[in-house]
Short mmCIF file of C-alpha atoms in Angstrom, two decimals:
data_model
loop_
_atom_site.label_atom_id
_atom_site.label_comp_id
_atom_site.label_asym_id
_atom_site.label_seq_id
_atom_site.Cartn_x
_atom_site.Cartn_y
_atom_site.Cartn_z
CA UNK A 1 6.54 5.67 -5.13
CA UNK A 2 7.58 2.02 -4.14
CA UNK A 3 6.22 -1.20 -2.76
CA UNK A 4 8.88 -2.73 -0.27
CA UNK A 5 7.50 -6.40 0.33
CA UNK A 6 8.85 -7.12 3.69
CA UNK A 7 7.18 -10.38 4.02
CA UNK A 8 5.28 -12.30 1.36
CA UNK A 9 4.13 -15.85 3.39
CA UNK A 10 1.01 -16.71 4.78
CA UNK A 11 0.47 -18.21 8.50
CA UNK A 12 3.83 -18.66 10.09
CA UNK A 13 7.18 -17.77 8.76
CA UNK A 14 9.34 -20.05 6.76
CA UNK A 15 12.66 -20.29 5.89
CA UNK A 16 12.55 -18.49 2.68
CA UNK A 17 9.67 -15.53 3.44
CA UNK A 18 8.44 -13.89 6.92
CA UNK A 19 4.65 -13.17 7.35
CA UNK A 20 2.85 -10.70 5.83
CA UNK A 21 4.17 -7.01 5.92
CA UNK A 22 4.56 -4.34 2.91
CA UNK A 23 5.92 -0.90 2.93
CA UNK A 24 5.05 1.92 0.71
CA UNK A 25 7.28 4.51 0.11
CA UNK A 26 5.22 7.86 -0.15
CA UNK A 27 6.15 10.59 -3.27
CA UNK A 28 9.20 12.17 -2.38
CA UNK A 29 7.72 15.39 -1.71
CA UNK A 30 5.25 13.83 1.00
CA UNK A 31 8.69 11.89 2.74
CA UNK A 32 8.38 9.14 4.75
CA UNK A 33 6.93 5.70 4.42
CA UNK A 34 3.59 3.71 5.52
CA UNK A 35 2.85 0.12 6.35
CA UNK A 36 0.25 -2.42 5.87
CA UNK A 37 0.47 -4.81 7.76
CA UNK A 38 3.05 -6.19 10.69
CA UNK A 39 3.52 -9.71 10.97
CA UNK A 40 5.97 -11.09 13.52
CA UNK A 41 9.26 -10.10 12.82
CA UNK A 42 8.60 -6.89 10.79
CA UNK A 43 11.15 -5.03 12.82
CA UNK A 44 13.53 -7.30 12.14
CA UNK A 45 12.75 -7.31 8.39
CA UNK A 46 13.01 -3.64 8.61
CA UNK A 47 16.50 -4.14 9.67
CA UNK A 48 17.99 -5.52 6.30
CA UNK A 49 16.48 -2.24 4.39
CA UNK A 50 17.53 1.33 4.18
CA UNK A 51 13.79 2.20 6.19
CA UNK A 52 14.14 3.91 9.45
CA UNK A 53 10.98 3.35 12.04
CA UNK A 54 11.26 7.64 12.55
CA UNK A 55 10.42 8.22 9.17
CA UNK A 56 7.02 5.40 9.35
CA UNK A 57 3.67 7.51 9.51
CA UNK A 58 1.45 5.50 9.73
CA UNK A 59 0.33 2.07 9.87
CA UNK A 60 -2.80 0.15 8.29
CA UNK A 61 -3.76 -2.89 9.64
CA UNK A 62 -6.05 -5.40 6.83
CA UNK A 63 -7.16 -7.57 9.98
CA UNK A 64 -6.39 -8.98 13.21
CA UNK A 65 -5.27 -12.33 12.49
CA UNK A 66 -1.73 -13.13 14.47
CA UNK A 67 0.22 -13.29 10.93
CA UNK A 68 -0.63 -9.81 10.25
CA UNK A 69 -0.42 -8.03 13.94
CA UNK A 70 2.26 -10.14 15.94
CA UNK A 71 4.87 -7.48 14.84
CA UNK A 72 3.13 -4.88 16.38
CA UNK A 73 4.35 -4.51 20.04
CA UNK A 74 7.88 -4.50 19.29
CA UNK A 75 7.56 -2.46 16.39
CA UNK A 76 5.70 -0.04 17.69
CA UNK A 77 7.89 0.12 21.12
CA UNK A 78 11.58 0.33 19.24
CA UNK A 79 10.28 3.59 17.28
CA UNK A 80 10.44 5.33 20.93
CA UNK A 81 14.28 4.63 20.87
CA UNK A 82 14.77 6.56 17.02
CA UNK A 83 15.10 10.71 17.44
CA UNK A 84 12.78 12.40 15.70
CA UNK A 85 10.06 9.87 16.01
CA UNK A 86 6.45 12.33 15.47
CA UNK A 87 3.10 10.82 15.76
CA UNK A 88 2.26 7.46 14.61
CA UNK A 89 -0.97 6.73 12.65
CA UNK A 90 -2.55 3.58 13.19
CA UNK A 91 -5.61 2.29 11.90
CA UNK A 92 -7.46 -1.25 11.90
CA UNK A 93 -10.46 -3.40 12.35
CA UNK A 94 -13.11 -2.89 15.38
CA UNK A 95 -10.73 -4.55 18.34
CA UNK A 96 -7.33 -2.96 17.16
CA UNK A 97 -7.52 -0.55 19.95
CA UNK A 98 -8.18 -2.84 22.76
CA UNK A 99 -5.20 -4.87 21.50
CA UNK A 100 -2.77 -2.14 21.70
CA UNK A 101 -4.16 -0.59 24.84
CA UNK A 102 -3.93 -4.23 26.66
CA UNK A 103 -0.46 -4.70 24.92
CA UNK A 104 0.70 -2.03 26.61
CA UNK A 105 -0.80 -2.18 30.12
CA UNK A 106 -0.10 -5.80 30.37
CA UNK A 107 3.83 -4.93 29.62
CA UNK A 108 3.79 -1.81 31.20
CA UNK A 109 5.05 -0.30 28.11
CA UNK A 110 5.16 3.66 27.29
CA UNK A 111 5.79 4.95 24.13
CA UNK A 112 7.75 8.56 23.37
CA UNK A 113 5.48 9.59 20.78
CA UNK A 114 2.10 10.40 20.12
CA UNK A 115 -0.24 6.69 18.97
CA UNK A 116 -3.21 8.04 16.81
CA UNK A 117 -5.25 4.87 16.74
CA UNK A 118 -8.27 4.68 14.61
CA UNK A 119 -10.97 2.13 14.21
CA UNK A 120 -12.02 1.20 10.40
CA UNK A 121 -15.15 2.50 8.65
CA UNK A 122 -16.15 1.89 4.98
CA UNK A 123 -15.20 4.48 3.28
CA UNK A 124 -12.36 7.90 3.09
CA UNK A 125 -10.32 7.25 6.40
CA UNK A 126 -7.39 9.97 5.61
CA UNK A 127 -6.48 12.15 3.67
CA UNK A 128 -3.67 14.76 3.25
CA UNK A 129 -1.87 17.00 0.60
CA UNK A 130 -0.25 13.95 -0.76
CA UNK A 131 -2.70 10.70 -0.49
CA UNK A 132 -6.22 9.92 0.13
CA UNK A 133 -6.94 6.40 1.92
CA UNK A 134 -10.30 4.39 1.45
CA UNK A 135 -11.20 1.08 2.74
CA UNK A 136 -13.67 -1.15 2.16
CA UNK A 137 -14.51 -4.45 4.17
CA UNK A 138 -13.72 -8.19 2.43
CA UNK A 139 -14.37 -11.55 3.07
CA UNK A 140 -12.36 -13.93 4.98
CA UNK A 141 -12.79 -15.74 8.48
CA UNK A 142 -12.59 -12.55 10.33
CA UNK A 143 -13.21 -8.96 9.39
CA UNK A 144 -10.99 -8.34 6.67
CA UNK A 145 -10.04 -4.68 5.15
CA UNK A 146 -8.69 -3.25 1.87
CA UNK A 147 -6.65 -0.48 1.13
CA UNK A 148 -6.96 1.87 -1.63
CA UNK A 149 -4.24 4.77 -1.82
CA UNK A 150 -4.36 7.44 -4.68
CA UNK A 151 -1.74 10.14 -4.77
CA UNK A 152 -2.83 13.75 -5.23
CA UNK A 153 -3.32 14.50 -8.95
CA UNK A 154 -0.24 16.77 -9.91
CA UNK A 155 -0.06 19.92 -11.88
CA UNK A 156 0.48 19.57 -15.54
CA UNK A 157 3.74 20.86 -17.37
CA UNK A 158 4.28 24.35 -18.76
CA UNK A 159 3.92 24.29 -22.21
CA UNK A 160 7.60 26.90 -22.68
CA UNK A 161 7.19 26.88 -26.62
CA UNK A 162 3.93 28.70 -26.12
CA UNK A 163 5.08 30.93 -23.12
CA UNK A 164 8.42 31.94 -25.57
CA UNK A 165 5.52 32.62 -28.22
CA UNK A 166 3.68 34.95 -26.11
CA UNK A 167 6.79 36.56 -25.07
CA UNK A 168 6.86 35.81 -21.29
CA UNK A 169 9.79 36.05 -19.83
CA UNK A 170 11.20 32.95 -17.82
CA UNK A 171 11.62 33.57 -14.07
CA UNK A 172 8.79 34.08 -11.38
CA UNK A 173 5.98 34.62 -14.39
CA UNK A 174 7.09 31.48 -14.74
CA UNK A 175 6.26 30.15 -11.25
CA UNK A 176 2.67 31.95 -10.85
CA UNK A 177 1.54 30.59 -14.52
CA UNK A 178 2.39 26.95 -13.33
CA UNK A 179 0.09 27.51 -10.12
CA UNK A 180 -3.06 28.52 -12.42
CA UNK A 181 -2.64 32.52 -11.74
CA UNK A 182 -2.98 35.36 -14.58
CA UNK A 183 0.15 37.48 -16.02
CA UNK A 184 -0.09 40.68 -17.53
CA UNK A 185 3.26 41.38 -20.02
CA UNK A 186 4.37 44.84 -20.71
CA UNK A 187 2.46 45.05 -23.92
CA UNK A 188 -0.74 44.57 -21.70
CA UNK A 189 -1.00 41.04 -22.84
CA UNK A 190 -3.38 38.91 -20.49
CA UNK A 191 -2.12 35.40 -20.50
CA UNK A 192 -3.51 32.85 -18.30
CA UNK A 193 -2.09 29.98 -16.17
CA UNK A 194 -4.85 27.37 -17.85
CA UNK A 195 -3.86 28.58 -21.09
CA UNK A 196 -0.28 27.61 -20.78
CA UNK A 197 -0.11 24.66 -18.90
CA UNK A 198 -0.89 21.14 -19.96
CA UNK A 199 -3.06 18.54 -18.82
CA UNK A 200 -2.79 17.28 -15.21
CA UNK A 201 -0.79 14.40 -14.21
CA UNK A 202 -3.28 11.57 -12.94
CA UNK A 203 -2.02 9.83 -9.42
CA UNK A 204 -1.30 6.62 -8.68
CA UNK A 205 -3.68 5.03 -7.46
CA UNK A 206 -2.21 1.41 -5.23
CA UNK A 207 -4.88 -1.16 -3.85
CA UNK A 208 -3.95 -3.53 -1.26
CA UNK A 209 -6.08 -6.15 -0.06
CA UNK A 210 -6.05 -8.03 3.18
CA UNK A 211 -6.90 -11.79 3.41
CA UNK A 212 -9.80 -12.18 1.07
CA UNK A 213 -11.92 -15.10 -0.98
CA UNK A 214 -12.96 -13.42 -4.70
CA UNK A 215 -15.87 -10.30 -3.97
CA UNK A 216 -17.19 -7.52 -5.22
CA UNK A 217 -15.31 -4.93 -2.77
CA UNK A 218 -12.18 -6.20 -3.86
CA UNK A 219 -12.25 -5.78 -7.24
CA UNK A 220 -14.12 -1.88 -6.51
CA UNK A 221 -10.67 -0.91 -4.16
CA UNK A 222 -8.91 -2.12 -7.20
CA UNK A 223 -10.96 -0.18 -10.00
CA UNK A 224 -8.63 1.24 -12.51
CA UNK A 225 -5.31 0.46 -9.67
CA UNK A 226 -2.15 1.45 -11.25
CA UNK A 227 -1.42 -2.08 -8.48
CA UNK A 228 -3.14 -4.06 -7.20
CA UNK A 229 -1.53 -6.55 -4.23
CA UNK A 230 -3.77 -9.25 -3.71
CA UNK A 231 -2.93 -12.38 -1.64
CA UNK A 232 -2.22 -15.93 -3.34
CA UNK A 233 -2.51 -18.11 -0.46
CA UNK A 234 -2.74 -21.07 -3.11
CA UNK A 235 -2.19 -22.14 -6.75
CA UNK A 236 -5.09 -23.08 -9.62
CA UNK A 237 -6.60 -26.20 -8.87
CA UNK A 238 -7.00 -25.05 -5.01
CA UNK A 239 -10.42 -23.44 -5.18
CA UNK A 240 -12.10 -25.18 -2.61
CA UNK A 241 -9.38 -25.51 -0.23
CA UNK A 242 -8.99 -21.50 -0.60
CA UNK A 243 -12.88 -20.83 -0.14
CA UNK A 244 -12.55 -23.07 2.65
CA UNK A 245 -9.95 -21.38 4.84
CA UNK A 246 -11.49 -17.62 3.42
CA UNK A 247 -8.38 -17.21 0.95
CA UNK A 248 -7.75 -16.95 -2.95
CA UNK A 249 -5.64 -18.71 -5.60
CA UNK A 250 -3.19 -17.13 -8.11
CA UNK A 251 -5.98 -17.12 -11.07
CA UNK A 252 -8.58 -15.99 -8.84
CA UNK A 253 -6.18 -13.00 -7.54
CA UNK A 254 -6.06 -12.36 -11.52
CA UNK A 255 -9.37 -12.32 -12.74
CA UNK A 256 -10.04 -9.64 -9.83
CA UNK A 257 -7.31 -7.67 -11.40
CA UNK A 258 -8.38 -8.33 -14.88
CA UNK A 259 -12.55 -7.23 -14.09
CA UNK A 260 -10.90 -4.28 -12.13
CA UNK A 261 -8.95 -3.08 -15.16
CA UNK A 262 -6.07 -2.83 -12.99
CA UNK A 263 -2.22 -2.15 -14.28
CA UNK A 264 -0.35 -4.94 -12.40
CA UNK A 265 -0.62 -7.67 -10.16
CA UNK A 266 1.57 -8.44 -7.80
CA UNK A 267 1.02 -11.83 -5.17
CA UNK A 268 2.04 -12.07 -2.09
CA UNK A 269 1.13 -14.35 1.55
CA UNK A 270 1.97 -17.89 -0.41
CA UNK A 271 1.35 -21.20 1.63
CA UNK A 272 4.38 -22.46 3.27
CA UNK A 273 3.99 -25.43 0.86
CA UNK A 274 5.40 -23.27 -1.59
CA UNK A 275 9.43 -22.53 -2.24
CA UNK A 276 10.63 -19.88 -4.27
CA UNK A 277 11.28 -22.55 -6.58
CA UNK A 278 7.28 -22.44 -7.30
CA UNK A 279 7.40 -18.89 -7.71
CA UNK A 280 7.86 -18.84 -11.68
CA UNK A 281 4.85 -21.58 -12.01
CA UNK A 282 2.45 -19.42 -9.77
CA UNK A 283 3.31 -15.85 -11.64
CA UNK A 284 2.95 -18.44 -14.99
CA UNK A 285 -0.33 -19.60 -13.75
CA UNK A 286 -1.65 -15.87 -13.23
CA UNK A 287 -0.34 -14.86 -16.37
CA UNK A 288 -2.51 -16.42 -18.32
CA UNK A 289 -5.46 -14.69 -17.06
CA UNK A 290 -3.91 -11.33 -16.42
CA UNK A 291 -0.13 -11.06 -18.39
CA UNK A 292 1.24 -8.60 -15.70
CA UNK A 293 1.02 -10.27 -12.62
CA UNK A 294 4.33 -11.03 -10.72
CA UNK A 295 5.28 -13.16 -7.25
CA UNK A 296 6.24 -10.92 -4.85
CA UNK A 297 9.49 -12.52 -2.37
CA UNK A 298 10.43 -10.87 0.80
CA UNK A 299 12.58 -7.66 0.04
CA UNK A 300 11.73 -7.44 -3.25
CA UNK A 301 10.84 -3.67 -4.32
CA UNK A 302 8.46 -2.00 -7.23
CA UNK A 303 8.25 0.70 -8.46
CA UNK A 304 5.16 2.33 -8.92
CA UNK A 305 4.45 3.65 -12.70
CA UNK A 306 1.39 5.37 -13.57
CA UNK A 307 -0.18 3.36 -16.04
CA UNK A 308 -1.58 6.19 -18.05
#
């Protein structure tokens, strides 16, 4: 799995970082990749990466501010013009679904594919044989969601020294042992998947907030997080400006990860008052409340470890 930061600022875009947008690249078994988020100018951001808009599956939307939904319209209309385009999931705040169905009557605009759009609740919003999705609401000047994704828990490894100890033969015994089933050898010997298979790998779990001041909910998405991307609108020394306008500063954005126990932090939607040239001061500034926290810049991709 990978976080693709397609756009890292805050507001309006800048020269050196489009508004907020992030792709997640989904196991490669599951295929196919997810957005949160779609600032004005996703597409276009899109456009420098090796991400195709027929392989996107779905789309979560943190809130309906114009920095975080502006890219949705065009977006959303090019994917008709890619083959092989399925269904689209999308899924946002209470008023999502009027904006897309005015969008579209307004521009008399018809898509070639099938628009699942679904309205947030607190809580599991999807799940599949891959990923389950929760979100829980935040705090900020509108309603304001985060995201917490946590892959499937995988199948531990077969333990081969034992199996070549018990005398089973590799091939399909091989196969049904790794899916939990029972083997009988030609000596009569019973041996059973749970015996000779080791301990499950955990998922990755990935938590990413929307536009938030420092709660509760945000550091419960991010509970144990292998990541946790959590905006930075400002630096320390900001506080009140941040409360003010419903966002958080880099050491606030760490002490959530820190009381969530989370693996890494990485920043993103930075004030246009800040250059990349700030970016080493901000991650330094995080880093002393929480050592692995990073700045996020526009294209810049992660991959996501366990961190267990």
């Amino acid at each position: 799995m990978e976080i693709r930061f397609l756009g890292t600022g805050a507001g309006r875009p800048a020269k050196e970082r489009n508004v907020s947008s992030i792709a997640l690249m989904l196991p490669q078994e599951c295929g196919g990749f997810w957005l949160i988020d779609a600032g004005e100018g996703t597409q276009h951001q899109l456009l420098q990466t090796p991400l195709k808009l027929n392989k996107l599956e779905a789309v979560f939307i943190t809130h309906l501010h114009g920095d975080h939904v502006y890219g949705l319209p065009g977006l959303l209309s090019s994917r008709s013009y890619h083959e092989g385009s399925g269904p689209l999931r999308l899924f946002g705040p209470e008023g999502v679904k009027e904006l897309v169905h005015d969008m579209f009557r307004h521009t008399s605009s018809a898509l070639d594919y099938e628009l699942i759009v679904e309205e947030l609740a607190e809580g599991v919003i999807y799940k599949d044989e891959c990923m389950t999705v929760e979100a829980a609401p935040l705090k900020h000047r509108v309603p304001s969601w985060g995201y917490r994704f946590t892959e499937k828990n995988k199948p531990g490894p077969l333990l081969t020294g034992k199996l070549k100890a018990l005398g089973v033969p590799p091939g399909p015994l091989y196969g049904r042992l790794k899916a939990g089933g029972t083997v009988t050898l030609d000596d009569g010997t019973l041996v059973k998947g749970e015996d000779v298979v080791g301990p499950a790998v955990k998922g990755r779990i990935i938590t990413v907030l929307g536009d938030t001041i420092p709660c509760d909910c945000a550091v419960v998405l991010a509970k144990d997080a292998d990541v946790l991307v959590h905006e930075a609108t400002f630096r320390e020394g900001m506080e009140e400006k941040a409360h003010k306008y419903g966002h958080s500063t880099t050491v606030q954005a760490a002490v959530t990860a820190r009381e969530a126990g989370a693996g890494q932090l990485l920043m993103t939607h930075f004030s246009s008052r800040y250059s990349h040239a700030d970016l080493p001061s901000l991650e330094l500034e995080a880093r002393r409340v929480f050592p692995n926290s990073f700045a996020a810049a526009d294209f810049k991709v992660f991959k996501v470890e366990s961190k267990t």
